[in-house]
Amino acid sequence: MELLNRVMEAFRQRFGMPPWYVVRAPGRVNLIGEHTDYNDGFVLPMAIDRAVWIALSPLTGPYVTAYSLDFDGMAEFALNDLRHTASGWAEYLKGVAWALQEAGYPLHGWRGVLSGDVPIGAGLSSSAALEMAVARAFAAVSSWEWKPQEMALLCQRAENQWVGVNCGIMDQMISARGKAGHALLLDCRSLEGTLVPLPPATAVVILDTATRRGLADSAYNERRAQCEAAARHFGVPALRDVTLEQFAAKADGLDEVTRRRARHVITENARTLQACEAMQRGDAAQLGALMQASHASLRDDFEVSSWELDVMVACAMEHPACYGARMTGAGFGGCAVALVQAEGAQEFAAQIAATYQARTQRVPAVYISQAADGADVVVMPT
Ligand code: GLA
């Protein structure tokens, strides 16, 4: 509500009238299924109660004029003359406009004010939230039907081809398709999704290590290349197609590093399906154990954790209210996620913040998070 009022009020001050629409799109946290999306595998993220908000009204010409309260800056561009300029948040707006137009969607111009509370660069998909909010804004003013799955694919295209980040499909899909109180088991090949409720009496706590990713892009691309090489070795389109038995039978022909990369992906897919079943049974202890195993695999086999993430996960696991914890997102810094007993969540948050700070001399951010709905229109003309 706070951000809703903030963008509406800022719009009114800037343009002298209330906005026609307010849209929002959430960030996400992934409970399990890491580095599996680009292997055609399974992920189990939830949309979080932190989002990008845009208050906007249509313009008559083919222009976008958007003011970001967070960056205290303006993005202005013509929809019939899209060009790259500097890097930065405005490129996400242009990229989404580009991808939508490439796909044949006619776009109406708009002016608007943006603000968000998804921490930037923390691994909670602030970029996907911005992209999905912009797509939702275009859909609202241009009056075509909102198709969450198709929009997520186009926003991924914007990020891959306009912004130049080689991400998978998880972040945009969950920002588009999230549902309050639920995580989404997504098959990243068929894009079939199954909503699963969070286990009763649990809370999801996001633990930001206050470290950022550094060389993440090159390491991410390197991991993707290693996974593709492993899939070629097994003679399949993607590692999703390799069972644990096939892996055991044929892993010897791989070099040691590629073997560990493949083992992470193959075991992580199995864990993610098991985690979904555990959630369907309301089995928090089993879900926690799988998260724990996921962290070990990301740390030892896929090697995308960091000292701070390992410390954070260890701090979380030492607490009696914690069922399980793991690094979340691409890794190399950013956030861990913990599943805890709801009634102990506040105390857990305070305790982990103190222990982590004592061990690392860094001040973490801790968010007790609710699973939220995907991108939507919050205010529209009556
Ligand atoms: C980033 C990417 C996602 C996914 C994760 C790792 O968040 O954007 O597509 O690959 O890393 O699971």
Tab-separated table of C-alpha atoms and ligand atoms in Angstrom:
chain	number	residue	atom	x	y	z
A	1	MET	CA	0.000	0.000	0.000
A	2	GLU	CA	2.811	2.294	0.845
A	3	LEU	CA	4.315	2.135	-2.647
A	4	LEU	CA	0.882	2.363	-4.255
A	5	ASN	CA	0.301	5.679	-2.520
A	6	ARG	CA	3.836	6.787	-3.232
A	7	VAL	CA	3.637	6.336	-7.010
A	8	MET	CA	0.099	7.758	-7.179
A	9	GLU	CA	1.063	10.829	-5.200
A	10	ALA	CA	4.266	11.388	-7.191
A	11	PHE	CA	2.307	11.064	-10.436
A	12	ARG	CA	-0.216	13.644	-9.230
A	13	GLN	CA	2.510	16.090	-8.257
A	14	ARG	CA	4.414	15.681	-11.508
A	15	PHE	CA	1.519	15.720	-13.961
A	16	GLY	CA	-1.173	17.617	-12.036
A	17	MET	CA	-3.788	14.853	-12.233
A	18	PRO	CA	-4.259	11.313	-10.940
A	19	PRO	CA	-2.960	8.373	-13.021
A	20	TRP	CA	-5.348	6.172	-15.009
A	21	TYR	CA	-3.621	2.981	-13.971
A	22	VAL	CA	-1.325	1.587	-11.354
A	23	VAL	CA	0.362	-1.737	-12.138
A	24	ARG	CA	2.723	-3.856	-10.073
A	25	ALA	CA	4.940	-6.886	-10.686
A	26	PRO	CA	6.744	-8.810	-7.937
A	27	GLY	CA	10.284	-10.042	-7.383
A	28	ARG	CA	10.764	-13.689	-6.451
A	29	VAL	CA	12.592	-16.097	-4.258
A	30	ASN	CA	13.350	-19.607	-5.454
A	31	LEU	CA	12.676	-22.285	-2.833
A	32	ILE	CA	14.513	-25.004	-4.769
A	33	GLY	CA	15.518	-25.879	-8.346
A	34	GLU	CA	18.605	-23.734	-8.940
A	35	HIS	CA	20.450	-23.549	-12.261
A	36	THR	CA	17.913	-25.991	-13.652
A	37	ASP	CA	15.779	-23.626	-15.766
A	38	TYR	CA	18.257	-23.338	-18.641
A	39	ASN	CA	18.596	-27.130	-18.561
A	40	ASP	CA	14.878	-27.495	-19.383
A	41	GLY	CA	14.357	-28.679	-15.797
A	42	PHE	CA	12.167	-27.868	-12.792
A	43	VAL	CA	12.091	-24.836	-10.508
A	44	LEU	CA	9.950	-24.040	-7.466
A	45	PRO	CA	9.923	-20.272	-6.885
A	46	MET	CA	7.355	-17.991	-5.279
A	47	ALA	CA	6.587	-14.348	-6.022
A	48	ILE	CA	7.322	-12.156	-2.996
A	49	ASP	CA	5.578	-9.198	-1.389
A	50	ARG	CA	8.147	-6.811	-2.856
A	51	ALA	CA	7.455	-5.392	-6.282
A	52	VAL	CA	7.955	-2.703	-8.910
A	53	TRP	CA	5.011	-0.304	-9.139
A	54	ILE	CA	4.148	2.045	-12.021
A	55	ALA	CA	1.461	4.753	-11.975
A	56	LEU	CA	0.675	5.762	-15.551
A	57	SER	CA	-1.692	7.343	-18.056
A	58	PRO	CA	-1.802	6.955	-21.851
A	59	LEU	CA	-0.203	9.575	-24.098
A	60	THR	CA	-1.545	10.431	-27.533
A	61	GLY	CA	1.807	10.105	-29.349
A	62	PRO	CA	4.073	7.015	-29.574
A	63	TYR	CA	6.246	8.093	-26.637
A	64	VAL	CA	7.158	6.808	-23.209
A	65	THR	CA	8.099	9.293	-20.506
A	66	ALA	CA	8.835	7.543	-17.220
A	67	TYR	CA	10.244	8.959	-14.029
A	68	SER	CA	11.956	6.625	-11.553
A	69	LEU	CA	11.642	7.737	-7.936
A	70	ASP	CA	14.369	5.298	-6.914
A	71	PHE	CA	16.949	6.491	-9.447
A	72	ASP	CA	15.671	10.071	-9.473
A	73	GLY	CA	15.849	10.062	-13.256
A	74	MET	CA	13.803	10.147	-16.393
A	75	ALA	CA	13.526	7.708	-19.316
A	76	GLU	CA	12.145	9.208	-22.520
A	77	PHE	CA	11.964	7.423	-25.836
A	78	ALA	CA	9.912	7.088	-29.014
A	79	LEU	CA	8.301	3.705	-29.653
A	80	ASN	CA	8.945	3.998	-33.382
A	81	ASP	CA	12.623	4.801	-32.889
A	82	LEU	CA	14.047	2.539	-30.190
A	83	ARG	CA	17.805	2.707	-29.691
A	84	HIS	CA	20.275	1.637	-27.077
A	85	THR	CA	21.741	4.543	-25.177
A	86	ALA	CA	23.472	4.222	-21.829
A	87	SER	CA	22.981	1.101	-19.760
A	88	GLY	CA	20.689	1.366	-16.783
A	89	TRP	CA	17.054	0.942	-15.837
A	90	ALA	CA	15.713	2.744	-18.945
A	91	GLU	CA	17.106	-0.036	-21.157
A	92	TYR	CA	14.693	-2.506	-19.535
A	93	LEU	CA	11.765	-0.318	-20.577
A	94	LYS	CA	13.022	-0.036	-24.138
A	95	GLY	CA	13.860	-3.733	-24.270
A	96	VAL	CA	10.321	-4.696	-23.294
A	97	ALA	CA	8.866	-2.261	-25.849
A	98	TRP	CA	11.171	-3.737	-28.477
A	99	ALA	CA	10.263	-7.365	-27.700
A	100	LEU	CA	6.519	-6.627	-27.626
A	101	GLN	CA	6.635	-4.793	-30.945
A	102	GLU	CA	8.782	-7.519	-32.513
A	103	ALA	CA	6.062	-9.977	-31.509
A	104	GLY	CA	3.452	-7.830	-33.248
A	105	TYR	CA	1.840	-6.081	-30.281
A	106	PRO	CA	0.794	-2.517	-31.152
A	107	LEU	CA	1.965	-0.190	-28.368
A	108	HIS	CA	0.336	2.946	-27.070
A	109	GLY	CA	2.555	5.595	-25.454
A	110	TRP	CA	2.334	6.493	-21.759
A	111	ARG	CA	3.761	8.676	-19.078
A	112	GLY	CA	4.344	7.357	-15.637
A	113	VAL	CA	6.150	7.218	-12.323
A	114	LEU	CA	7.954	4.087	-11.080
A	115	SER	CA	9.159	2.869	-7.725
A	116	GLY	CA	9.996	-0.506	-6.242
A	117	ASP	CA	11.130	-2.278	-3.097
A	118	VAL	CA	12.829	-5.349	-4.588
A	119	PRO	CA	16.458	-4.860	-3.533
A	120	ILE	CA	18.569	-4.375	-6.656
A	121	GLY	CA	21.257	-6.913	-7.502
A	122	ALA	CA	20.388	-9.085	-4.502
A	123	GLY	CA	19.219	-12.080	-6.548
A	124	LEU	CA	15.502	-11.398	-5.977
A	125	SER	CA	14.790	-10.567	-9.628
A	126	SER	CA	14.375	-6.821	-9.537
A	127	SER	CA	15.030	-6.836	-13.309
A	128	ALA	CA	12.281	-9.350	-14.060
A	129	ALA	CA	9.906	-7.374	-11.819
A	130	LEU	CA	10.689	-4.188	-13.740
A	131	GLU	CA	10.241	-5.917	-17.103
A	132	MET	CA	6.940	-7.511	-16.136
A	133	ALA	CA	5.616	-4.242	-14.684
A	134	VAL	CA	6.475	-2.455	-17.920
A	135	ALA	CA	4.793	-5.162	-20.009
A	136	ARG	CA	1.719	-4.938	-17.753
A	137	ALA	CA	1.709	-1.152	-18.230
A	138	PHE	CA	1.824	-1.488	-22.022
A	139	ALA	CA	-0.966	-4.081	-21.973
A	140	ALA	CA	-3.131	-1.742	-19.869
A	141	VAL	CA	-2.767	1.359	-22.060
A	142	SER	CA	-2.693	-0.523	-25.355
A	143	SER	CA	-5.828	-2.555	-24.517
A	144	TRP	CA	-4.770	-6.033	-25.513
A	145	GLU	CA	-5.376	-9.087	-23.439
A	146	TRP	CA	-2.824	-9.946	-20.748
A	147	LYS	CA	-1.324	-13.390	-21.329
A	148	PRO	CA	1.084	-14.006	-18.440
A	149	GLN	CA	3.060	-16.829	-20.029
A	150	GLU	CA	3.568	-15.147	-23.376
A	151	MET	CA	4.492	-11.877	-21.680
A	152	ALA	CA	7.059	-13.658	-19.503
A	153	LEU	CA	8.691	-15.165	-22.605
A	154	LEU	CA	8.840	-11.768	-24.294
A	155	CYS	CA	10.329	-10.123	-21.211
A	156	GLN	CA	12.968	-12.860	-21.086
A	157	ARG	CA	13.694	-12.068	-24.730
A	158	ALA	CA	14.075	-8.385	-23.816
A	159	GLU	CA	16.587	-9.291	-21.125
A	160	ASN	CA	18.504	-11.760	-23.326
A	161	GLN	CA	18.612	-9.730	-26.509
A	162	TRP	CA	18.186	-6.069	-25.591
A	163	VAL	CA	19.800	-5.870	-22.158
A	164	GLY	CA	22.234	-8.688	-23.014
A	165	VAL	CA	21.831	-10.902	-19.925
A	166	ASN	CA	21.605	-14.593	-20.721
A	167	CYS	CA	19.024	-15.584	-18.062
A	168	GLY	CA	16.633	-18.552	-18.103
A	169	ILE	CA	12.843	-18.345	-17.887
A	170	MET	CA	12.245	-18.757	-14.149
A	171	ASP	CA	12.265	-15.131	-12.990
A	172	GLN	CA	9.861	-13.660	-15.536
A	173	MET	CA	7.529	-16.668	-15.310
A	174	ILE	CA	7.074	-16.439	-11.555
A	175	SER	CA	6.722	-12.656	-11.639
A	176	ALA	CA	3.935	-13.173	-14.195
A	177	ARG	CA	2.261	-16.265	-12.751
A	178	GLY	CA	2.787	-16.134	-8.971
A	179	LYS	CA	-0.125	-16.710	-6.614
A	180	ALA	CA	-0.548	-15.545	-3.022
A	181	GLY	CA	0.230	-18.270	-0.496
A	182	HIS	CA	1.719	-20.551	-3.153
A	183	ALA	CA	4.944	-21.514	-4.850
A	184	LEU	CA	4.910	-22.546	-8.510
A	185	LEU	CA	6.430	-25.801	-9.700
A	186	LEU	CA	7.404	-24.912	-13.226
A	187	ASP	CA	8.470	-27.347	-15.906
A	188	CYS	CA	10.848	-25.111	-17.848
A	189	ARG	CA	10.451	-27.210	-21.000
A	190	SER	CA	6.673	-27.454	-21.352
A	191	LEU	CA	6.101	-24.324	-19.207
A	192	GLU	CA	3.389	-26.256	-17.429
A	193	GLY	CA	2.962	-24.915	-13.905
A	194	THR	CA	1.528	-26.407	-10.719
A	195	LEU	CA	0.692	-24.126	-7.804
A	196	VAL	CA	1.576	-25.624	-4.431
A	197	PRO	CA	0.662	-24.073	-1.073
A	198	LEU	CA	3.390	-23.275	1.434
A	199	PRO	CA	3.398	-25.832	4.296
A	200	PRO	CA	1.086	-24.743	7.131
A	201	ALA	CA	2.592	-22.776	10.054
A	202	THR	CA	5.821	-22.008	8.183
A	203	ALA	CA	7.420	-18.740	7.081
A	204	VAL	CA	9.856	-18.079	4.282
A	205	VAL	CA	12.694	-15.827	5.395
A	206	ILE	CA	15.027	-14.166	2.909
A	207	LEU	CA	18.529	-13.535	4.232
A	208	ASP	CA	20.541	-11.004	2.250
A	209	THR	CA	24.276	-11.474	2.831
A	210	ALA	CA	24.952	-7.848	1.808
A	211	THR	CA	27.417	-9.144	-0.793
A	212	ARG	CA	26.867	-8.668	-4.524
A	213	ARG	CA	27.683	-10.896	-7.429
A	214	GLY	CA	30.844	-9.468	-8.996
A	215	LEU	CA	31.964	-11.769	-11.795
A	216	ALA	CA	28.606	-13.515	-11.887
A	217	ASP	CA	27.811	-13.028	-15.577
A	218	SER	CA	30.872	-14.782	-16.898
A	219	ALA	CA	30.589	-17.558	-14.311
A	220	TYR	CA	26.883	-17.993	-15.142
A	221	ASN	CA	27.632	-18.319	-18.849
A	222	GLU	CA	30.459	-20.722	-18.100
A	223	ARG	CA	28.094	-22.945	-16.065
A	224	ARG	CA	25.594	-22.913	-18.932
A	225	ALA	CA	28.285	-23.966	-21.389
A	226	GLN	CA	29.396	-26.805	-19.081
A	227	CYS	CA	25.810	-28.052	-18.799
A	228	GLU	CA	25.417	-27.979	-22.579
A	229	ALA	CA	28.651	-29.917	-22.986
A	230	ALA	CA	27.410	-32.525	-20.508
A	231	ALA	CA	24.093	-32.850	-22.356
A	232	ARG	CA	26.010	-33.479	-25.596
A	233	HIS	CA	27.989	-36.203	-23.853
A	234	PHE	CA	24.757	-37.944	-22.867
A	235	GLY	CA	23.354	-37.418	-26.370
A	236	VAL	CA	20.242	-35.534	-25.204
A	237	PRO	CA	18.869	-32.021	-25.885
A	238	ALA	CA	19.272	-30.941	-22.235
A	239	LEU	CA	20.340	-32.353	-18.863
A	240	ARG	CA	16.668	-32.565	-17.949
A	241	ASP	CA	16.599	-35.738	-20.058
A	242	VAL	CA	19.244	-37.572	-18.033
A	243	THR	CA	18.031	-39.802	-15.169
A	244	LEU	CA	20.153	-40.561	-12.105
A	245	GLU	CA	20.647	-44.107	-13.436
A	246	GLN	CA	21.809	-42.898	-16.853
A	247	PHE	CA	24.126	-40.462	-15.133
A	248	ALA	CA	25.661	-43.198	-12.987
A	249	ALA	CA	26.154	-45.444	-16.022
A	250	LYS	CA	27.798	-42.872	-18.274
A	251	ALA	CA	29.341	-40.197	-16.052
A	252	ASP	CA	32.818	-41.700	-16.218
A	253	GLY	CA	33.389	-40.343	-19.698
A	254	LEU	CA	33.108	-36.759	-18.436
A	255	ASP	CA	35.951	-34.701	-17.040
A	256	GLU	CA	35.744	-34.220	-13.292
A	257	VAL	CA	34.375	-30.654	-13.286
A	258	THR	CA	31.729	-31.230	-15.957
A	259	ARG	CA	30.675	-34.385	-14.136
A	260	ARG	CA	30.026	-32.446	-10.937
A	261	ARG	CA	28.140	-29.716	-12.813
A	262	ALA	CA	25.900	-32.331	-14.422
A	263	ARG	CA	25.421	-34.168	-11.131
A	264	HIS	CA	24.148	-30.964	-9.535
A	265	VAL	CA	21.562	-30.369	-12.242
A	266	ILE	CA	20.359	-33.963	-12.379
A	267	THR	CA	20.058	-34.356	-8.602
A	268	GLU	CA	18.536	-30.865	-8.259
A	269	ASN	CA	15.757	-31.726	-10.703
A	270	ALA	CA	14.960	-34.823	-8.643
A	271	ARG	CA	15.030	-32.802	-5.402
A	272	THR	CA	12.712	-30.175	-6.845
A	273	LEU	CA	10.081	-32.752	-7.769
A	274	GLN	CA	10.409	-34.297	-4.315
A	275	ALA	CA	10.104	-30.858	-2.736
A	276	CYS	CA	6.848	-30.271	-4.579
A	277	GLU	CA	5.503	-33.584	-3.248
A	278	ALA	CA	6.635	-32.686	0.258
A	279	MET	CA	4.778	-29.372	-0.008
A	280	GLN	CA	1.654	-31.092	-1.234
A	281	ARG	CA	1.805	-33.258	1.918
A	282	GLY	CA	2.506	-30.184	4.077
A	283	ASP	CA	5.806	-31.784	5.112
A	284	ALA	CA	7.999	-28.860	6.143
A	285	ALA	CA	10.742	-31.060	7.587
A	286	GLN	CA	11.221	-32.898	4.285
A	287	LEU	CA	11.157	-29.669	2.274
A	288	GLY	CA	13.788	-28.234	4.622
A	289	ALA	CA	16.007	-31.302	4.247
A	290	LEU	CA	15.827	-31.014	0.452
A	291	MET	CA	16.757	-27.322	0.619
A	292	GLN	CA	19.743	-28.272	2.720
A	293	ALA	CA	20.854	-30.894	0.189
A	294	SER	CA	20.380	-28.358	-2.595
A	295	HIS	CA	22.740	-25.955	-0.877
A	296	ALA	CA	25.433	-28.600	-0.471
A	297	SER	CA	25.137	-29.496	-4.154
A	298	LEU	CA	25.336	-25.849	-5.272
A	299	ARG	CA	28.333	-25.309	-3.017
A	300	ASP	CA	30.308	-28.465	-3.784
A	301	ASP	CA	29.238	-29.623	-7.256
A	302	PHE	CA	28.082	-26.486	-9.038
A	303	GLU	CA	30.402	-24.145	-7.084
A	304	VAL	CA	28.221	-21.048	-7.160
A	305	SER	CA	28.017	-20.361	-3.428
A	306	SER	CA	30.323	-18.008	-1.522
A	307	TRP	CA	31.842	-17.886	1.937
A	308	GLU	CA	29.174	-15.402	3.103
A	309	LEU	CA	26.322	-17.513	1.711
A	310	ASP	CA	27.734	-20.590	3.445
A	311	VAL	CA	28.027	-18.675	6.727
A	312	MET	CA	24.444	-17.424	6.384
A	313	VAL	CA	23.099	-20.905	5.703
A	314	ALA	CA	25.079	-22.299	8.656
A	315	CYS	CA	23.707	-19.555	10.954
A	316	ALA	CA	20.170	-20.366	9.827
A	317	MET	CA	20.574	-24.114	10.314
A	318	GLU	CA	21.851	-23.696	13.859
A	319	HIS	CA	18.535	-22.133	14.865
A	320	PRO	CA	15.925	-24.557	16.227
A	321	ALA	CA	13.044	-22.910	14.310
A	322	CYS	CA	14.724	-23.579	10.933
A	323	TYR	CA	13.675	-26.532	8.746
A	324	GLY	CA	16.236	-25.826	6.045
A	325	ALA	CA	18.161	-23.080	4.257
A	326	ARG	CA	20.043	-22.618	1.028
A	327	MET	CA	21.497	-20.004	-1.262
A	328	THR	CA	18.922	-18.802	-3.786
A	329	GLY	CA	19.175	-17.307	-7.284
A	330	ALA	CA	22.289	-17.378	-9.432
A	331	GLY	CA	24.671	-17.327	-6.439
A	332	PHE	CA	28.139	-15.806	-5.886
A	333	GLY	CA	26.545	-13.413	-3.378
A	334	GLY	CA	23.065	-12.076	-2.759
A	335	CYS	CA	20.530	-13.986	-0.709
A	336	ALA	CA	19.837	-17.222	1.079
A	337	VAL	CA	16.322	-18.469	1.785
A	338	ALA	CA	15.189	-20.283	4.922
A	339	LEU	CA	12.030	-22.200	5.750
A	340	VAL	CA	11.187	-21.678	9.418
A	341	GLN	CA	8.405	-22.274	11.935
A	342	ALA	CA	6.049	-19.319	11.583
A	343	GLU	CA	5.788	-18.668	15.296
A	344	GLY	CA	9.559	-18.473	15.675
A	345	ALA	CA	10.164	-16.350	12.562
A	346	GLN	CA	10.637	-12.964	14.252
A	347	GLU	CA	13.046	-14.320	16.791
A	348	PHE	CA	14.846	-16.275	14.051
A	349	ALA	CA	15.247	-13.130	11.926
A	350	ALA	CA	16.733	-11.128	14.800
A	351	GLN	CA	19.029	-13.948	15.902
A	352	ILE	CA	20.382	-14.702	12.407
A	353	ALA	CA	21.039	-11.034	11.703
A	354	ALA	CA	23.095	-10.786	14.898
A	355	THR	CA	25.040	-14.030	14.406
A	356	TYR	CA	25.794	-13.320	10.752
A	357	GLN	CA	27.023	-9.839	11.571
A	358	ALA	CA	29.224	-11.140	14.373
A	359	ARG	CA	30.809	-13.728	12.072
A	360	THR	CA	31.255	-11.637	8.922
A	361	GLN	CA	31.288	-8.000	10.080
A	362	ARG	CA	28.570	-7.367	7.480
A	363	VAL	CA	25.085	-6.073	8.215
A	364	PRO	CA	22.539	-8.364	6.543
A	365	ALA	CA	18.978	-7.534	5.515
A	366	VAL	CA	16.333	-10.025	6.609
A	367	TYR	CA	12.837	-10.199	5.099
A	368	ILE	CA	10.073	-12.409	6.409
A	369	SER	CA	8.228	-12.882	3.119
A	370	GLN	CA	4.748	-13.769	1.989
A	371	ALA	CA	4.065	-15.488	-1.326
A	372	ALA	CA	2.332	-12.885	-3.496
A	373	ASP	CA	0.298	-12.657	-6.693
A	374	GLY	CA	1.997	-12.144	-10.055
A	375	ALA	CA	1.893	-8.990	-12.184
A	376	ASP	CA	-1.450	-7.216	-12.116
A	377	VAL	CA	-3.343	-3.954	-12.504
A	378	VAL	CA	-4.118	-2.470	-9.101
A	379	VAL	CA	-5.861	0.753	-10.145
A	380	MET	CA	-7.778	1.256	-13.395
A	381	PRO	CA	-10.275	3.760	-14.782
A	382	THR	CA	-13.767	3.240	-13.363
B	1	GLA	C1	19.245	-16.315	-12.373
B	1	GLA	C2	18.588	-16.458	-13.736
B	1	GLA	C3	17.545	-17.567	-13.702
B	1	GLA	C4	18.130	-18.864	-13.147
B	1	GLA	C5	18.858	-18.590	-11.838
B	1	GLA	C6	19.583	-19.815	-11.311
B	1	GLA	O1	18.306	-15.873	-11.425
B	1	GLA	O2	17.979	-15.250	-14.094
B	1	GLA	O3	17.016	-17.762	-14.988
B	1	GLA	O4	18.979	-19.470	-14.083
B	1	GLA	O5	19.806	-17.556	-11.958
B	1	GLA	O6	18.670	-20.803	-10.948
